[in-house]
mmCIF file of C-alpha atoms in Angstrom:
data_model
loop_
_atom_site.group_PDB
_atom_site.id
_atom_site.type_symbol
_atom_site.label_atom_id
_atom_site.label_comp_id
_atom_site.label_asym_id
_atom_site.label_seq_id
_atom_site.Cartn_x
_atom_site.Cartn_y
_atom_site.Cartn_z
ATOM 1 C CA MET A 1 62.655 -84.314 95.113
ATOM 2 C CA HIS A 2 62.635 -82.705 91.718
ATOM 3 C CA GLU A 3 59.601 -84.804 90.821
ATOM 4 C CA LEU A 4 57.572 -81.725 90.178
ATOM 5 C CA SER A 5 59.664 -80.142 87.271
ATOM 6 C CA VAL A 6 60.109 -83.553 85.893
ATOM 7 C CA SER A 7 55.981 -83.830 85.975
ATOM 8 C CA GLU A 8 55.651 -80.705 84.193
ATOM 9 C CA SER A 9 58.059 -81.478 81.488
ATOM 10 C CA VAL A 10 56.211 -84.728 80.678
ATOM 11 C CA LEU A 11 52.960 -82.762 80.587
ATOM 12 C CA LYS A 12 54.306 -80.268 78.384
ATOM 13 C CA ILE A 13 55.796 -82.791 76.082
ATOM 14 C CA ALA A 14 52.711 -84.979 75.889
ATOM 15 C CA CYS A 15 50.310 -82.081 75.491
ATOM 16 C CA ASP A 16 52.335 -80.513 72.510
ATOM 17 C CA HIS A 17 52.249 -84.071 70.887
ATOM 18 C CA ALA A 18 48.519 -84.605 71.464
ATOM 19 C CA LYS A 19 47.576 -81.377 70.124
ATOM 20 C CA LYS A 20 49.697 -81.736 67.022
ATOM 21 C CA ALA A 21 47.876 -85.331 66.191
ATOM 22 C CA HIS A 22 44.363 -83.369 67.000
ATOM 23 C CA ALA A 23 43.847 -85.710 69.952
ATOM 24 C CA THR A 24 40.837 -85.135 72.246
ATOM 25 C CA ALA A 25 42.293 -86.801 75.145
ATOM 26 C CA VAL A 26 45.566 -88.681 76.117
ATOM 27 C CA THR A 27 44.707 -91.790 78.107
ATOM 28 C CA ASP A 28 48.138 -93.442 78.670
ATOM 29 C CA ILE A 29 51.809 -92.042 78.892
ATOM 30 C CA TYR A 30 54.715 -94.252 78.610
ATOM 31 C CA LEU A 31 58.097 -93.381 80.144
ATOM 32 C CA VAL A 32 61.268 -95.233 80.269
ATOM 33 C CA ILE A 33 63.468 -94.259 82.967
ATOM 34 C CA GLY A 34 67.123 -95.638 83.706
ATOM 35 C CA ARG A 35 68.407 -96.912 86.935
ATOM 36 C CA LEU A 36 70.831 -94.114 87.236
ATOM 37 C CA SER A 37 67.808 -91.501 86.726
ATOM 38 C CA SER A 38 66.683 -90.723 90.449
ATOM 39 C CA ILE A 39 62.920 -90.354 90.004
ATOM 40 C CA VAL A 40 60.139 -91.797 92.451
ATOM 41 C CA ASP A 41 57.267 -93.063 90.398
ATOM 42 C CA ASP A 42 54.509 -92.389 92.955
ATOM 43 C CA SER A 43 55.394 -88.895 93.793
ATOM 44 C CA VAL A 44 55.455 -88.140 89.697
ATOM 45 C CA GLN A 45 51.827 -89.600 89.667
ATOM 46 C CA PHE A 46 51.236 -87.774 92.762
ATOM 47 C CA TYR A 47 52.019 -84.207 91.218
ATOM 48 C CA TRP A 48 50.606 -85.562 87.840
ATOM 49 C CA ASP A 49 47.087 -85.519 89.101
ATOM 50 C CA PHE A 50 47.283 -81.744 90.149
ATOM 51 C CA ILE A 51 49.102 -80.364 87.150
ATOM 52 C CA SER A 52 47.494 -82.206 84.658
ATOM 53 C CA LYS A 53 43.728 -80.859 85.495
ATOM 54 C CA GLY A 54 42.182 -79.183 82.658
ATOM 55 C CA THR A 55 44.597 -80.293 80.001
ATOM 56 C CA LEU A 56 44.284 -82.797 77.468
ATOM 57 C CA CYS A 57 46.147 -85.189 79.561
ATOM 58 C CA GLU A 58 43.689 -85.031 82.600
ATOM 59 C CA LYS A 59 43.155 -88.407 83.803
ATOM 60 C CA ALA A 60 45.955 -90.003 81.726
ATOM 61 C CA LYS A 61 47.637 -93.084 83.481
ATOM 62 C CA LEU A 62 51.533 -92.966 83.625
ATOM 63 C CA HIS A 63 53.333 -96.176 82.907
ATOM 64 C CA PHE A 64 56.796 -96.284 84.089
ATOM 65 C CA ARG A 65 59.256 -98.891 82.488
ATOM 66 C CA ARG A 66 62.589 -98.972 84.447
ATOM 67 C CA GLU A 67 65.859 -100.290 82.832
ATOM 68 C CA PRO A 68 68.672 -101.251 84.585
ATOM 69 C CA ALA A 69 71.928 -99.645 84.920
ATOM 70 C CA ILE A 70 74.700 -101.846 83.156
ATOM 71 C CA LEU A 71 78.123 -101.866 83.840
ATOM 72 C CA LEU A 72 81.226 -103.440 81.524
ATOM 73 C CA CYS A 73 84.219 -104.529 83.031
ATOM 74 C CA MET A 74 87.105 -103.303 80.969
ATOM 75 C CA ALA A 75 89.246 -106.427 82.485
ATOM 76 C CA CYS A 76 87.385 -109.434 81.848
ATOM 77 C CA GLN A 77 84.511 -107.918 79.705
ATOM 78 C CA ASN A 78 81.821 -108.990 82.161
ATOM 79 C CA GLN A 79 78.624 -106.906 82.090
ATOM 80 C CA TYR A 80 76.721 -106.732 85.351
ATOM 81 C CA GLU A 81 73.999 -104.637 86.749
ATOM 82 C CA LEU A 82 74.508 -101.619 89.256
ATOM 83 C CA GLU A 83 71.889 -102.382 91.723
ATOM 84 C CA GLU A 84 71.621 -100.368 95.124
ATOM 85 C CA GLU A 85 75.249 -99.399 95.564
ATOM 86 C CA LEU A 86 78.178 -99.115 93.088
ATOM 87 C CA THR A 87 80.443 -102.398 93.256
ATOM 88 C CA PRO A 88 83.582 -103.556 91.400
ATOM 89 C CA CYS A 89 83.297 -106.547 88.941
ATOM 90 C CA PRO A 90 81.881 -109.389 90.693
ATOM 91 C CA LYS A 91 83.671 -111.738 88.635
ATOM 92 C CA CYS A 92 87.310 -110.535 88.452
ATOM 93 C CA GLY A 93 87.054 -107.676 91.003
ATOM 94 C CA SER A 94 88.457 -105.045 88.835
ATOM 95 C CA ALA A 95 87.302 -101.433 89.421
ATOM 96 C CA GLN A 96 87.962 -100.622 85.605
ATOM 97 C CA VAL A 97 84.438 -100.545 84.574
ATOM 98 C CA ARG A 98 82.216 -98.248 82.354
ATOM 99 C CA VAL A 99 78.781 -97.381 82.506
ATOM 100 C CA VAL A 100 77.057 -98.505 79.608
ATOM 101 C CA SER A 101 73.304 -97.868 80.135
ATOM 102 C CA GLY A 102 70.924 -96.561 82.750
ATOM 103 C CA ASP A 103 70.728 -93.261 81.676
ATOM 104 C CA GLU A 104 67.371 -93.106 79.709
ATOM 105 C CA PHE A 105 64.962 -90.619 80.597
ATOM 106 C CA ASN A 106 62.520 -90.679 78.016
ATOM 107 C CA LEU A 107 58.875 -89.942 77.108
ATOM 108 C CA GLU A 108 58.339 -93.058 74.788
ATOM 109 C CA SER A 109 54.731 -92.871 73.759
ATOM 110 C CA ILE A 110 51.282 -91.723 74.440
ATOM 111 C CA GLN A 111 48.125 -93.145 73.706
ATOM 112 C CA ILE A 112 45.274 -90.683 72.532
ATOM 113 C CA GLU A 113 41.547 -90.697 71.867
ATOM 114 C CA ARG A 114 40.373 -88.771 68.934
ATOM 115 C CA MET B 1 36.347 -91.883 68.511
ATOM 116 C CA SER B 2 39.477 -93.904 67.775
ATOM 117 C CA GLU B 3 42.574 -94.613 69.798
ATOM 118 C CA ASP B 4 45.900 -94.582 68.736
ATOM 119 C CA ARG B 5 49.610 -94.773 70.029
ATOM 120 C CA ILE B 6 51.988 -92.063 68.990
ATOM 121 C CA LYS B 7 55.514 -92.675 69.369
ATOM 122 C CA ILE B 8 57.646 -89.862 70.754
ATOM 123 C CA VAL B 9 60.857 -90.838 72.250
ATOM 124 C CA GLU B 10 61.740 -87.318 73.583
ATOM 125 C CA ASN B 11 64.189 -86.907 76.269
ATOM 126 C CA ILE B 12 62.074 -85.577 79.356
ATOM 127 C CA MET B 13 64.828 -82.886 79.941
ATOM 128 C CA ASN B 14 64.809 -81.602 76.605
ATOM 129 C CA ALA B 15 63.080 -78.339 77.518
ATOM 130 C CA ASN B 16 65.892 -77.927 80.399
ATOM 131 C CA ASP B 17 68.615 -78.577 77.862
ATOM 132 C CA ARG B 18 67.312 -76.100 75.137
ATOM 133 C CA LEU B 19 67.509 -73.540 77.691
ATOM 134 C CA ALA B 20 70.884 -74.650 79.111
ATOM 135 C CA ALA B 21 72.300 -74.278 75.625
ATOM 136 C CA GLU B 22 70.693 -70.786 75.412
ATOM 137 C CA ASN B 23 72.309 -69.881 78.633
ATOM 138 C CA ARG B 24 75.556 -71.155 77.299
ATOM 139 C CA SER B 25 75.505 -68.898 74.082
ATOM 140 C CA ARG B 26 74.788 -65.910 76.408
ATOM 141 C CA ILE B 27 77.897 -66.735 78.413
ATOM 142 C CA ASP B 28 79.984 -67.608 75.583
ATOM 143 C CA ALA B 29 79.253 -63.875 73.902
ATOM 144 C CA THR B 30 81.239 -62.001 76.704
ATOM 145 C CA ASN B 31 83.919 -64.577 76.476
ATOM 146 C CA THR B 32 83.240 -65.591 80.042
ATOM 147 C CA TYR B 33 84.337 -69.218 81.560
ATOM 148 C CA SER B 34 81.489 -70.628 83.860
ATOM 149 C CA VAL B 35 81.309 -73.325 86.531
ATOM 150 C CA ASN B 36 78.488 -74.894 88.072
ATOM 151 C CA LEU B 37 79.562 -75.652 91.596
ATOM 152 C CA MET B 38 77.853 -78.775 93.316
ATOM 153 C CA ALA B 39 78.337 -80.349 96.855
ATOM 154 C CA SER B 40 76.092 -81.473 99.686
ATOM 155 C CA PRO B 41 75.236 -79.017 102.270
ATOM 156 C CA GLY B 42 78.233 -77.791 104.516
ATOM 157 C CA ALA B 43 80.876 -79.279 102.067
ATOM 158 C CA GLY B 44 82.333 -75.990 101.642
ATOM 159 C CA LYS B 45 80.930 -74.279 98.391
ATOM 160 C CA THR B 46 81.021 -70.740 99.556
ATOM 161 C CA SER B 47 84.386 -71.064 101.535
ATOM 162 C CA PHE B 48 85.975 -72.330 98.286
ATOM 163 C CA ILE B 49 84.425 -69.703 96.263
ATOM 164 C CA LEU B 50 85.831 -67.103 98.657
ATOM 165 C CA ALA B 51 89.128 -68.889 98.666
ATOM 166 C CA THR B 52 89.198 -68.653 94.897
ATOM 167 C CA ILE B 53 88.205 -65.055 94.987
ATOM 168 C CA ASN B 54 90.854 -64.180 97.583
ATOM 169 C CA ALA B 55 93.831 -65.921 95.546
ATOM 170 C CA LEU B 56 92.791 -64.180 92.468
ATOM 171 C CA LEU B 57 92.478 -60.880 93.707
ATOM 172 C CA ASP B 58 95.661 -59.374 92.675
ATOM 173 C CA GLN B 59 95.250 -61.054 89.300
ATOM 174 C CA ASP B 60 93.070 -58.520 87.465
ATOM 175 C CA ILE B 61 90.337 -61.519 87.140
ATOM 176 C CA LYS B 62 86.699 -60.500 87.535
ATOM 177 C CA ILE B 63 84.384 -63.193 89.132
ATOM 178 C CA GLY B 64 80.838 -63.025 89.347
ATOM 179 C CA VAL B 65 78.722 -65.508 91.365
ATOM 180 C CA ILE B 66 75.122 -66.554 91.205
ATOM 181 C CA GLU B 67 74.130 -68.077 94.713
ATOM 182 C CA GLY B 68 71.406 -70.488 94.536
ATOM 183 C CA ASP B 69 69.762 -70.972 98.003
ATOM 184 C CA THR B 70 66.510 -72.716 98.987
ATOM 185 C CA ALA B 71 65.387 -69.699 101.263
ATOM 186 C CA PRO B 72 65.532 -66.036 100.759
ATOM 187 C CA VAL B 73 68.786 -65.886 103.103
ATOM 188 C CA THR B 74 71.602 -63.635 101.798
ATOM 189 C CA ILE B 75 74.310 -64.971 103.901
ATOM 190 C CA ASP B 76 76.202 -66.324 101.020
ATOM 191 C CA SER B 77 75.757 -63.829 98.800
ATOM 192 C CA ASP B 78 76.478 -61.102 101.340
ATOM 193 C CA LYS B 79 80.027 -62.797 101.863
ATOM 194 C CA ILE B 80 80.719 -62.798 97.933
ATOM 195 C CA LYS B 81 79.974 -59.064 97.962
ATOM 196 C CA ALA B 82 81.930 -58.244 100.952
ATOM 197 C CA ALA B 83 85.026 -59.787 98.986
ATOM 198 C CA GLY B 84 84.293 -57.166 96.322
ATOM 199 C CA MET B 85 82.969 -59.214 93.504
ATOM 200 C CA PRO B 86 79.172 -59.185 92.198
ATOM 201 C CA ALA B 87 76.864 -61.588 93.390
ATOM 202 C CA ILE B 88 73.222 -62.290 92.869
ATOM 203 C CA GLN B 89 70.870 -64.696 94.731
ATOM 204 C CA VAL B 90 68.568 -67.245 93.019
ATOM 205 C CA ASN B 91 65.776 -68.425 95.473
ATOM 206 C CA SER B 92 64.745 -71.949 94.499
ATOM 207 C CA GLY B 93 61.849 -71.624 96.755
ATOM 208 C CA GLY B 94 62.445 -74.629 98.591
ATOM 209 C CA GLY B 95 63.381 -76.601 95.530
ATOM 210 C CA CYS B 96 66.292 -79.076 95.706
ATOM 211 C CA HIS B 97 68.248 -77.760 92.411
ATOM 212 C CA LEU B 98 68.902 -75.027 90.178
ATOM 213 C CA ASP B 99 67.723 -75.385 86.536
ATOM 214 C CA ALA B 100 68.391 -73.636 83.281
ATOM 215 C CA VAL B 101 65.228 -71.369 83.727
ATOM 216 C CA MET B 102 66.602 -69.850 86.681
ATOM 217 C CA ILE B 103 69.958 -69.502 85.456
ATOM 218 C CA ASN B 104 68.439 -67.812 82.329
ATOM 219 C CA GLN B 105 66.717 -65.344 84.302
ATOM 220 C CA ALA B 106 69.566 -64.699 86.558
ATOM 221 C CA LEU B 107 71.678 -63.739 83.686
ATOM 222 C CA ASP B 108 68.952 -60.835 83.022
ATOM 223 C CA GLU B 109 70.427 -59.446 86.499
ATOM 224 C CA MET B 110 73.955 -60.086 86.163
ATOM 225 C CA PRO B 111 75.580 -58.410 83.318
ATOM 226 C CA LEU B 112 78.578 -60.656 82.051
ATOM 227 C CA VAL B 113 80.422 -57.993 80.193
ATOM 228 C CA GLY B 114 84.080 -57.799 82.012
ATOM 229 C CA ILE B 115 83.371 -60.817 84.270
ATOM 230 C CA ASP B 116 86.099 -63.421 83.424
ATOM 231 C CA LEU B 117 84.637 -66.144 85.510
ATOM 232 C CA LEU B 118 81.113 -67.031 86.622
ATOM 233 C CA ILE B 119 80.544 -69.250 89.412
ATOM 234 C CA ILE B 120 77.087 -70.783 90.005
ATOM 235 C CA GLU B 121 76.606 -72.168 93.446
ATOM 236 C CA ASN B 122 74.240 -74.825 93.300
ATOM 237 C CA ILE B 123 71.565 -75.884 95.946
ATOM 238 C CA GLY B 124 73.299 -78.125 98.521
ATOM 239 C CA ASN B 125 72.514 -81.702 97.267
ATOM 240 C CA LEU B 126 74.014 -84.855 95.696
ATOM 241 C CA ILE B 127 71.041 -86.032 93.850
ATOM 242 C CA CYS B 128 69.138 -83.445 92.147
ATOM 243 C CA PRO B 129 71.337 -80.989 90.736
ATOM 244 C CA ALA B 130 73.020 -83.682 88.696
ATOM 245 C CA ALA B 131 69.682 -84.125 86.514
ATOM 246 C CA PHE B 132 69.659 -80.329 85.409
ATOM 247 C CA ASN B 133 72.135 -78.906 82.950
ATOM 248 C CA LEU B 134 72.690 -75.282 83.439
ATOM 249 C CA GLY B 135 74.688 -74.495 80.211
ATOM 250 C CA THR B 136 77.931 -73.902 82.138
ATOM 251 C CA HIS B 137 81.185 -75.052 80.752
ATOM 252 C CA SER B 138 82.172 -77.074 83.394
ATOM 253 C CA ASN B 139 80.661 -78.904 86.370
ATOM 254 C CA VAL B 140 82.725 -78.987 89.645
ATOM 255 C CA LEU B 141 81.940 -81.152 92.706
ATOM 256 C CA ILE B 142 83.140 -80.538 96.153
ATOM 257 C CA SER B 143 83.446 -83.598 98.194
ATOM 258 C CA SER B 144 84.486 -82.927 101.779
ATOM 259 C CA ILE B 145 86.234 -85.341 104.224
ATOM 260 C CA PRO B 146 83.879 -85.595 106.768
ATOM 261 C CA GLU B 147 81.122 -86.688 104.714
ATOM 262 C CA GLY B 148 82.882 -89.997 104.221
ATOM 263 C CA ASP B 149 84.662 -91.984 101.580
ATOM 264 C CA ASP B 150 81.576 -93.880 100.426
ATOM 265 C CA LYS B 151 79.732 -90.943 98.411
ATOM 266 C CA PRO B 152 80.806 -91.977 94.911
ATOM 267 C CA TYR B 153 79.306 -95.615 95.723
ATOM 268 C CA LYS B 154 76.154 -94.004 97.120
ATOM 269 C CA TYR B 155 75.474 -91.240 94.649
ATOM 270 C CA PRO B 156 77.099 -92.364 91.522
ATOM 271 C CA ASN B 157 75.252 -90.150 89.141
ATOM 272 C CA ILE B 158 76.902 -86.651 90.347
ATOM 273 C CA TYR B 159 80.046 -88.119 90.067
ATOM 274 C CA ARG B 160 79.584 -88.983 86.032
ATOM 275 C CA GLY B 161 79.257 -85.579 84.622
ATOM 276 C CA LEU B 162 82.096 -83.713 86.338
ATOM 277 C CA GLU B 163 84.946 -81.977 84.727
ATOM 278 C CA VAL B 164 86.734 -81.338 88.257
ATOM 279 C CA LEU B 165 86.471 -82.887 91.595
ATOM 280 C CA ILE B 166 87.483 -81.158 94.606
ATOM 281 C CA ILE B 167 87.999 -82.966 97.938
ATOM 282 C CA ASN B 168 87.813 -80.276 100.544
ATOM 283 C CA LYS B 169 88.707 -80.179 104.277
ATOM 284 C CA ILE B 170 91.905 -82.444 103.937
ATOM 285 C CA ASP B 171 93.075 -80.790 107.250
ATOM 286 C CA LEU B 172 90.818 -83.033 108.816
ATOM 287 C CA LEU B 173 92.307 -86.242 107.635
ATOM 288 C CA PRO B 174 93.979 -86.966 110.600
ATOM 289 C CA TYR B 175 90.766 -86.957 112.542
ATOM 290 C CA ILE B 176 88.521 -89.016 110.441
ATOM 291 C CA ASP B 177 88.467 -92.492 109.234
ATOM 292 C CA PHE B 178 88.340 -91.706 105.314
ATOM 293 C CA ASP B 179 90.040 -94.217 103.103
ATOM 294 C CA MET B 180 91.438 -92.081 100.381
ATOM 295 C CA ASP B 181 91.940 -94.938 98.144
ATOM 296 C CA TYR B 182 88.579 -96.264 98.438
ATOM 297 C CA PHE B 183 87.045 -93.105 97.706
ATOM 298 C CA GLN B 184 89.180 -92.445 94.790
ATOM 299 C CA LYS B 185 88.643 -95.956 93.278
ATOM 300 C CA GLY B 186 85.098 -95.348 93.288
ATOM 301 C CA VAL B 187 85.414 -92.120 91.491
ATOM 302 C CA GLU B 188 87.591 -93.751 88.999
ATOM 303 C CA MET B 189 84.920 -96.365 88.141
ATOM 304 C CA LEU B 190 82.370 -93.438 87.552
ATOM 305 C CA ASN B 191 84.641 -90.949 85.893
ATOM 306 C CA PRO B 192 88.144 -92.268 84.596
ATOM 307 C CA GLY B 193 90.885 -89.745 84.854
ATOM 308 C CA LEU B 194 88.771 -86.920 86.500
ATOM 309 C CA ALA B 195 90.958 -84.062 87.224
ATOM 310 C CA THR B 196 90.865 -83.937 90.984
ATOM 311 C CA PHE B 197 92.214 -81.507 93.414
ATOM 312 C CA ALA B 198 92.837 -82.034 97.245
ATOM 313 C CA VAL B 199 92.432 -78.754 99.315
ATOM 314 C CA SER B 200 91.663 -77.427 102.510
ATOM 315 C CA CYS B 201 89.907 -73.730 102.260
ATOM 316 C CA LYS B 202 90.916 -73.298 105.747
ATOM 317 C CA THR B 203 94.532 -73.842 105.526
ATOM 318 C CA GLY B 204 94.904 -72.788 101.776
ATOM 319 C CA GLU B 205 96.691 -76.261 101.201
ATOM 320 C CA GLY B 206 96.253 -77.330 97.351
ATOM 321 C CA ILE B 207 94.202 -74.175 96.108
ATOM 322 C CA GLU B 208 97.193 -73.306 93.843
ATOM 323 C CA ALA B 209 96.784 -76.515 91.915
ATOM 324 C CA TRP B 210 93.203 -75.549 91.392
ATOM 325 C CA LEU B 211 93.955 -72.181 90.230
ATOM 326 C CA GLU B 212 96.389 -73.386 87.689
ATOM 327 C CA TRP B 213 93.607 -75.768 86.151
ATOM 328 C CA LEU B 214 91.253 -72.520 86.417
ATOM 329 C CA LYS B 215 93.722 -70.121 84.905
ATOM 330 C CA LYS B 216 94.051 -72.163 81.700
ATOM 331 C CA LYS B 217 90.619 -71.979 81.008
ATOM 332 C CA LEU B 218 90.117 -68.112 81.309
ATOM 333 C CA HIS B 219 90.565 -66.192 78.445
#
């Protein structure tokens, strides 16, 4: 449950960029979160409503885009998605795998008014 | 009034990571080696620190400990002080992890001059600590036998950023259904070639091999 610190970081980054752009308000915030980053969307939104009060980001809507975690099998080059639990390659059964994506944890863009 | 979309693409953890880099500079300034020790509650973090301290007592190696706790309970830091090493307590106020800010403040209270090894005992948790870089030289995870052999499969992320894995409580292997091959296969998928030491803090088995690894890192 580190959603509060995450919400605070998002708020700071968004406000900094909004100020630089001379925005009067931020209406939308677009986040890209990989499957391997454990964040509960609803919980971030919950904190957000409290911590954004009185800032440029007050009333901004958070949009989460989830990116899957992709594993690459070193034995047969099959790429597959890590779902709930880590599994060996479903095609050949090898455990020689590498994580190739799923770590994304970015604030991608904001929609502002000015 | 006009509306604009501004592209940012900034990692949300950037503020933490910048401070972690500052922590690292402070730690490097005194030639101190630093370890972020993570585990679930009850895996044996404090016992492992004490086993390390006690094994190095006669070797002129000074160890400082930053104890993370969720509440102002000083049981752990008292044990470290009783073993003759400086310890300070960081209270996360119910929080689930330590972050770079807390360590930055803790470093104000713990002078590192003369400290060869700094061990930071993180909050007992397998999820959140993995997301927060503290600025230490290495991340070490203790996984203990009673927790079960499925932990790498259920908590993959924490196994990925590790330099060392400690498997603790191996004295309990005869009593618990723990498939070591299955466990290590999961670890290998997430962190190939990870330095792994199977130990028992109770019997002292395996501690020597960990110390060998550690001593190579100390200046």
